[in-house]
mmCIF file of C-alpha atoms in Angstrom:
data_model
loop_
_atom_site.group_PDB
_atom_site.id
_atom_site.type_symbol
_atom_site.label_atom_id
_atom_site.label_comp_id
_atom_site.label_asym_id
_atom_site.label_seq_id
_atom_site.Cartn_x
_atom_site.Cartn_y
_atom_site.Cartn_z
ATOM 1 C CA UNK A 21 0.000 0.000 0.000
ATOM 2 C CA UNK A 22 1.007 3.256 -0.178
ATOM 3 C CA UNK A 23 -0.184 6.743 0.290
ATOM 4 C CA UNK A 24 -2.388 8.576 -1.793
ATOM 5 C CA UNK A 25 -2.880 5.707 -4.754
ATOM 6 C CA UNK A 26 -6.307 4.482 -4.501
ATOM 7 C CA UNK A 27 -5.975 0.461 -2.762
ATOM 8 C CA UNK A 28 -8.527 0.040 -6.070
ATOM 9 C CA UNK A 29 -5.842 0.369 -8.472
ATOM 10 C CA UNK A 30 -3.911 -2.654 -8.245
ATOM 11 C CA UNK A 31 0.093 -2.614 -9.276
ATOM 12 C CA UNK A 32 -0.565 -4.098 -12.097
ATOM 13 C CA UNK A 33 -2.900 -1.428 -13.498
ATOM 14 C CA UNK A 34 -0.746 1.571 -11.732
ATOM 15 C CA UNK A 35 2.305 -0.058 -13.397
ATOM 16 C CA UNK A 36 0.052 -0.065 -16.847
ATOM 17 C CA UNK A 37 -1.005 3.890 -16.618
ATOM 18 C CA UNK A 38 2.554 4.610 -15.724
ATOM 19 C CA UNK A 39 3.743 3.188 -19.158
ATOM 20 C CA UNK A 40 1.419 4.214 -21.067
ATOM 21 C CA UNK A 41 2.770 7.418 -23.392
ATOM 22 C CA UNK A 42 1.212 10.299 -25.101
ATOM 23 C CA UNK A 43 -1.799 8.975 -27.050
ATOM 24 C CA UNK A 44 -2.174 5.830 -25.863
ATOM 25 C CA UNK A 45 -5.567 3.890 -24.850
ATOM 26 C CA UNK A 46 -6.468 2.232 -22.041
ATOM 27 C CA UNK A 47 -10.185 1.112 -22.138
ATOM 28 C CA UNK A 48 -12.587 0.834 -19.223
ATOM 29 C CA UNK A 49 -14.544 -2.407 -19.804
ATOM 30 C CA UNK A 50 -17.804 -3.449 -18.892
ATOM 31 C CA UNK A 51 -18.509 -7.002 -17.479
ATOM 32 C CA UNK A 52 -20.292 -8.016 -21.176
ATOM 33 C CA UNK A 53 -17.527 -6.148 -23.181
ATOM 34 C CA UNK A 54 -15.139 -9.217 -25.310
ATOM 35 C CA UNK A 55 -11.855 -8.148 -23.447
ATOM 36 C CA UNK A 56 -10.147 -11.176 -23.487
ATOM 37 C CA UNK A 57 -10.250 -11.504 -27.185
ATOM 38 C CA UNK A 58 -9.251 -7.820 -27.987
ATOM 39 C CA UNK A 59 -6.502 -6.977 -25.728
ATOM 40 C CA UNK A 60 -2.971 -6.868 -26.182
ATOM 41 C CA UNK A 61 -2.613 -6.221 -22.578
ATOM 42 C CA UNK A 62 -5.505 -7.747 -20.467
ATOM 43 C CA UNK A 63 -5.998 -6.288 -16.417
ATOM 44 C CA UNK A 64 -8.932 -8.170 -14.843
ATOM 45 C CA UNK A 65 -10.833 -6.150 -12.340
ATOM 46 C CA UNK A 66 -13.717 -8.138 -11.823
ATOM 47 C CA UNK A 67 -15.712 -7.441 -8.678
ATOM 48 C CA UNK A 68 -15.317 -3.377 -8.990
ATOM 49 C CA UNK A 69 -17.310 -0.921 -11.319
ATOM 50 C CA UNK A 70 -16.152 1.579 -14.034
ATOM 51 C CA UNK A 71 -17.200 4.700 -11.478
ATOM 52 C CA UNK A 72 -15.218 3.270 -8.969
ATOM 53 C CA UNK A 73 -11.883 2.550 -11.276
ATOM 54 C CA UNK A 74 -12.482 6.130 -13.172
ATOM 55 C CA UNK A 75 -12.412 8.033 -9.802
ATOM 56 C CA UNK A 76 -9.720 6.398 -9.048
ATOM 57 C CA UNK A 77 -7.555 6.997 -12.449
ATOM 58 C CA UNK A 78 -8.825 10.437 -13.615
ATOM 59 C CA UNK A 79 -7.070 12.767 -10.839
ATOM 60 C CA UNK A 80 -3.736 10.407 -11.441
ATOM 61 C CA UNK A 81 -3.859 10.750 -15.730
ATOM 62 C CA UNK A 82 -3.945 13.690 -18.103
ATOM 63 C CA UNK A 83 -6.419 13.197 -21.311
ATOM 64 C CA UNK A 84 -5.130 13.943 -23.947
ATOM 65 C CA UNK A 85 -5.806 17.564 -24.731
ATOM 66 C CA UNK A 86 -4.293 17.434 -28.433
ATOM 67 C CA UNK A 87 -7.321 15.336 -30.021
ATOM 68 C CA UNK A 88 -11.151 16.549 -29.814
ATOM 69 C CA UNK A 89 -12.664 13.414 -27.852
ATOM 70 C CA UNK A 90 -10.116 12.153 -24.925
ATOM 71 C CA UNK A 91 -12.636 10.088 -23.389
ATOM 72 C CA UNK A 92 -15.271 7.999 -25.677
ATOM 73 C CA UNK A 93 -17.901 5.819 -25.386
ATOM 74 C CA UNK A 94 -20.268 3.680 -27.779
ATOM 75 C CA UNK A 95 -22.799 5.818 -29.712
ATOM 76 C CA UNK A 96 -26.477 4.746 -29.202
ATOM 77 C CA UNK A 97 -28.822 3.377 -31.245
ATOM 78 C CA UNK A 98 -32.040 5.287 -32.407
ATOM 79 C CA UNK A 99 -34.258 3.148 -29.682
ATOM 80 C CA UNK A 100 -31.664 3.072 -27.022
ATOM 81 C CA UNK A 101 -32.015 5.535 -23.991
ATOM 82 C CA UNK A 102 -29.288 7.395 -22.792
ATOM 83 C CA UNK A 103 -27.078 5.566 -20.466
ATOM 84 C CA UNK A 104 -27.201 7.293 -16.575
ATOM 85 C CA UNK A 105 -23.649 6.058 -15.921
ATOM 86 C CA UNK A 106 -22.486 8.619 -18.967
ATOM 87 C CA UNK A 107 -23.131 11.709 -16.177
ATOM 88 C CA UNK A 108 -20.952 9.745 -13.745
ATOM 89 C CA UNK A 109 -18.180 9.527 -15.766
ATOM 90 C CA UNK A 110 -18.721 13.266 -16.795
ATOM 91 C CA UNK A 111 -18.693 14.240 -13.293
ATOM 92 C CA UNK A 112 -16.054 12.026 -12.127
ATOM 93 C CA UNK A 113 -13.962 13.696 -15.402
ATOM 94 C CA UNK A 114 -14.804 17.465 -15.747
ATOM 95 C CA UNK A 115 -13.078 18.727 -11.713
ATOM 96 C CA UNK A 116 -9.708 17.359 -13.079
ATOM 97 C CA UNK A 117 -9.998 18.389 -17.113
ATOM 98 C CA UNK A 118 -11.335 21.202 -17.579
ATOM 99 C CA UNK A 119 -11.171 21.122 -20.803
ATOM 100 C CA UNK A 120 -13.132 18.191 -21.192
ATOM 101 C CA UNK A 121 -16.399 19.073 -23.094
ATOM 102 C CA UNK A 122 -17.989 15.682 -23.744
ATOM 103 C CA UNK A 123 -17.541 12.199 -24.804
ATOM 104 C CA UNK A 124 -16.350 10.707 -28.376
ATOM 105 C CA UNK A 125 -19.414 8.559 -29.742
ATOM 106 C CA UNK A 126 -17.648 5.447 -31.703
ATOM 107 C CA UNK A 127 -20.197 2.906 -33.341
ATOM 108 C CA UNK A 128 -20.176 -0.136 -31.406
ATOM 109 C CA UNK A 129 -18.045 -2.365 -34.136
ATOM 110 C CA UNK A 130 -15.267 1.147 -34.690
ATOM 111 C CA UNK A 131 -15.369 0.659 -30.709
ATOM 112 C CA UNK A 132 -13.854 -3.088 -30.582
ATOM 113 C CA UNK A 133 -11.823 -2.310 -33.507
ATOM 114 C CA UNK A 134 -9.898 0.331 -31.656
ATOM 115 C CA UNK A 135 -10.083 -1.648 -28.721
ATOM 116 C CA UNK A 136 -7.462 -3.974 -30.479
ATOM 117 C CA UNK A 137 -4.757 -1.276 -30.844
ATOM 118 C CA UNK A 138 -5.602 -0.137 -27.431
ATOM 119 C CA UNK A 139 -2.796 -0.197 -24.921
ATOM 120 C CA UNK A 140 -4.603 -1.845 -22.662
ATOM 121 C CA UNK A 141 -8.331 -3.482 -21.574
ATOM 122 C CA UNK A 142 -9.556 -3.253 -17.682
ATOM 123 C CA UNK A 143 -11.830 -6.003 -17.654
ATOM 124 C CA UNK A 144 -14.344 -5.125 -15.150
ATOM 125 C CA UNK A 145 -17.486 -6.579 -13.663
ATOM 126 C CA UNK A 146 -19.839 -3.708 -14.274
ATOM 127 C CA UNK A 147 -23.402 -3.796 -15.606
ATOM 128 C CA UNK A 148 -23.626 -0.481 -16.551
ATOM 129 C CA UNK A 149 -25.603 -0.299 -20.346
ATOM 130 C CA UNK A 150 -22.955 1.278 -22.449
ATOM 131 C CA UNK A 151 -20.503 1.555 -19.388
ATOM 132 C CA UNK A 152 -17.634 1.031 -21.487
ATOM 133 C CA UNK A 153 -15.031 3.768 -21.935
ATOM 134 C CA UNK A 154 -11.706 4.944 -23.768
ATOM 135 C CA UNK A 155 -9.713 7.344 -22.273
ATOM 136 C CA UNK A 156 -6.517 8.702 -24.277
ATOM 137 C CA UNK A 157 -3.197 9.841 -22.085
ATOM 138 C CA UNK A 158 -2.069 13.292 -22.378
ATOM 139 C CA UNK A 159 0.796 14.842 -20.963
ATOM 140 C CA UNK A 160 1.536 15.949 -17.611
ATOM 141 C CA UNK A 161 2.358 19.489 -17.558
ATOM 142 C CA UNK A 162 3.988 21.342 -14.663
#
């Protein structure tokens, strides 16, 4: 353990975010969400929530303020409603970015397609509908 890292963030992901350069990926993954199959690198988190694991990450790592969308989710379809975990994660994002305007929308296939040149896949076990996220790493500037 030590102090002021979240006990939620296990070494395995800290060591992962701490890699991770300018522009890469890391996706938060829902419980339903084919992780296994897509990732290069694969961090189970099973038993904890994307909330949780984004409240956790987001005051630690910079988006990426370069591209438009640093943080993206699945687009809808015409019948689906919009998901109530999306104001979480806007919530959980905006107090540390303020830049940060609003999600990316990615059609659900583009989604797992960039999900296998993603740096990484947090496999979680969240039921969230549309719960899963990309966030892009920026730069820490002093």
């Amino acid at each position: 353990m030590l102090r002021g890292i979240p006990s939620i963030l296990s070494p395995e992901l800290l060591k992962t975010l701490m890699e991770m350069g300018h522009g890469d990926e890391i996706i938060l993954a829902d419980g339903n969400f084919p992780a296994a199959s897509h990732a290069k690198r694969l961090i189970r988190s099973d038993g904890h929530s994307i909330p949780d694991l984004l409240q956790a990450i987001i005051p630690l790592f910079p988006l990426d303020h370069a591209t438009e969308h640093p943080a993206v989710v699945m687009s809808l379809l015409p019948a689906d409603p919009t998901p109530e975990v999306w104001e979480m994660y806007r919530g959980l994002i905006r107090p540390h970015e303020s830049r940060f305007t609003d999600f990316g929308y990615v059609e659900r296939f583009s989604f797992y397609e960039r999900a296998l040149k993603a740096f990484a896949i947090v496999a979680t076990g969240d039921k969230s509908f549309k719960g899963n996220l990309i966030l892009k790493k920026g730069v820490v500037r002093d």
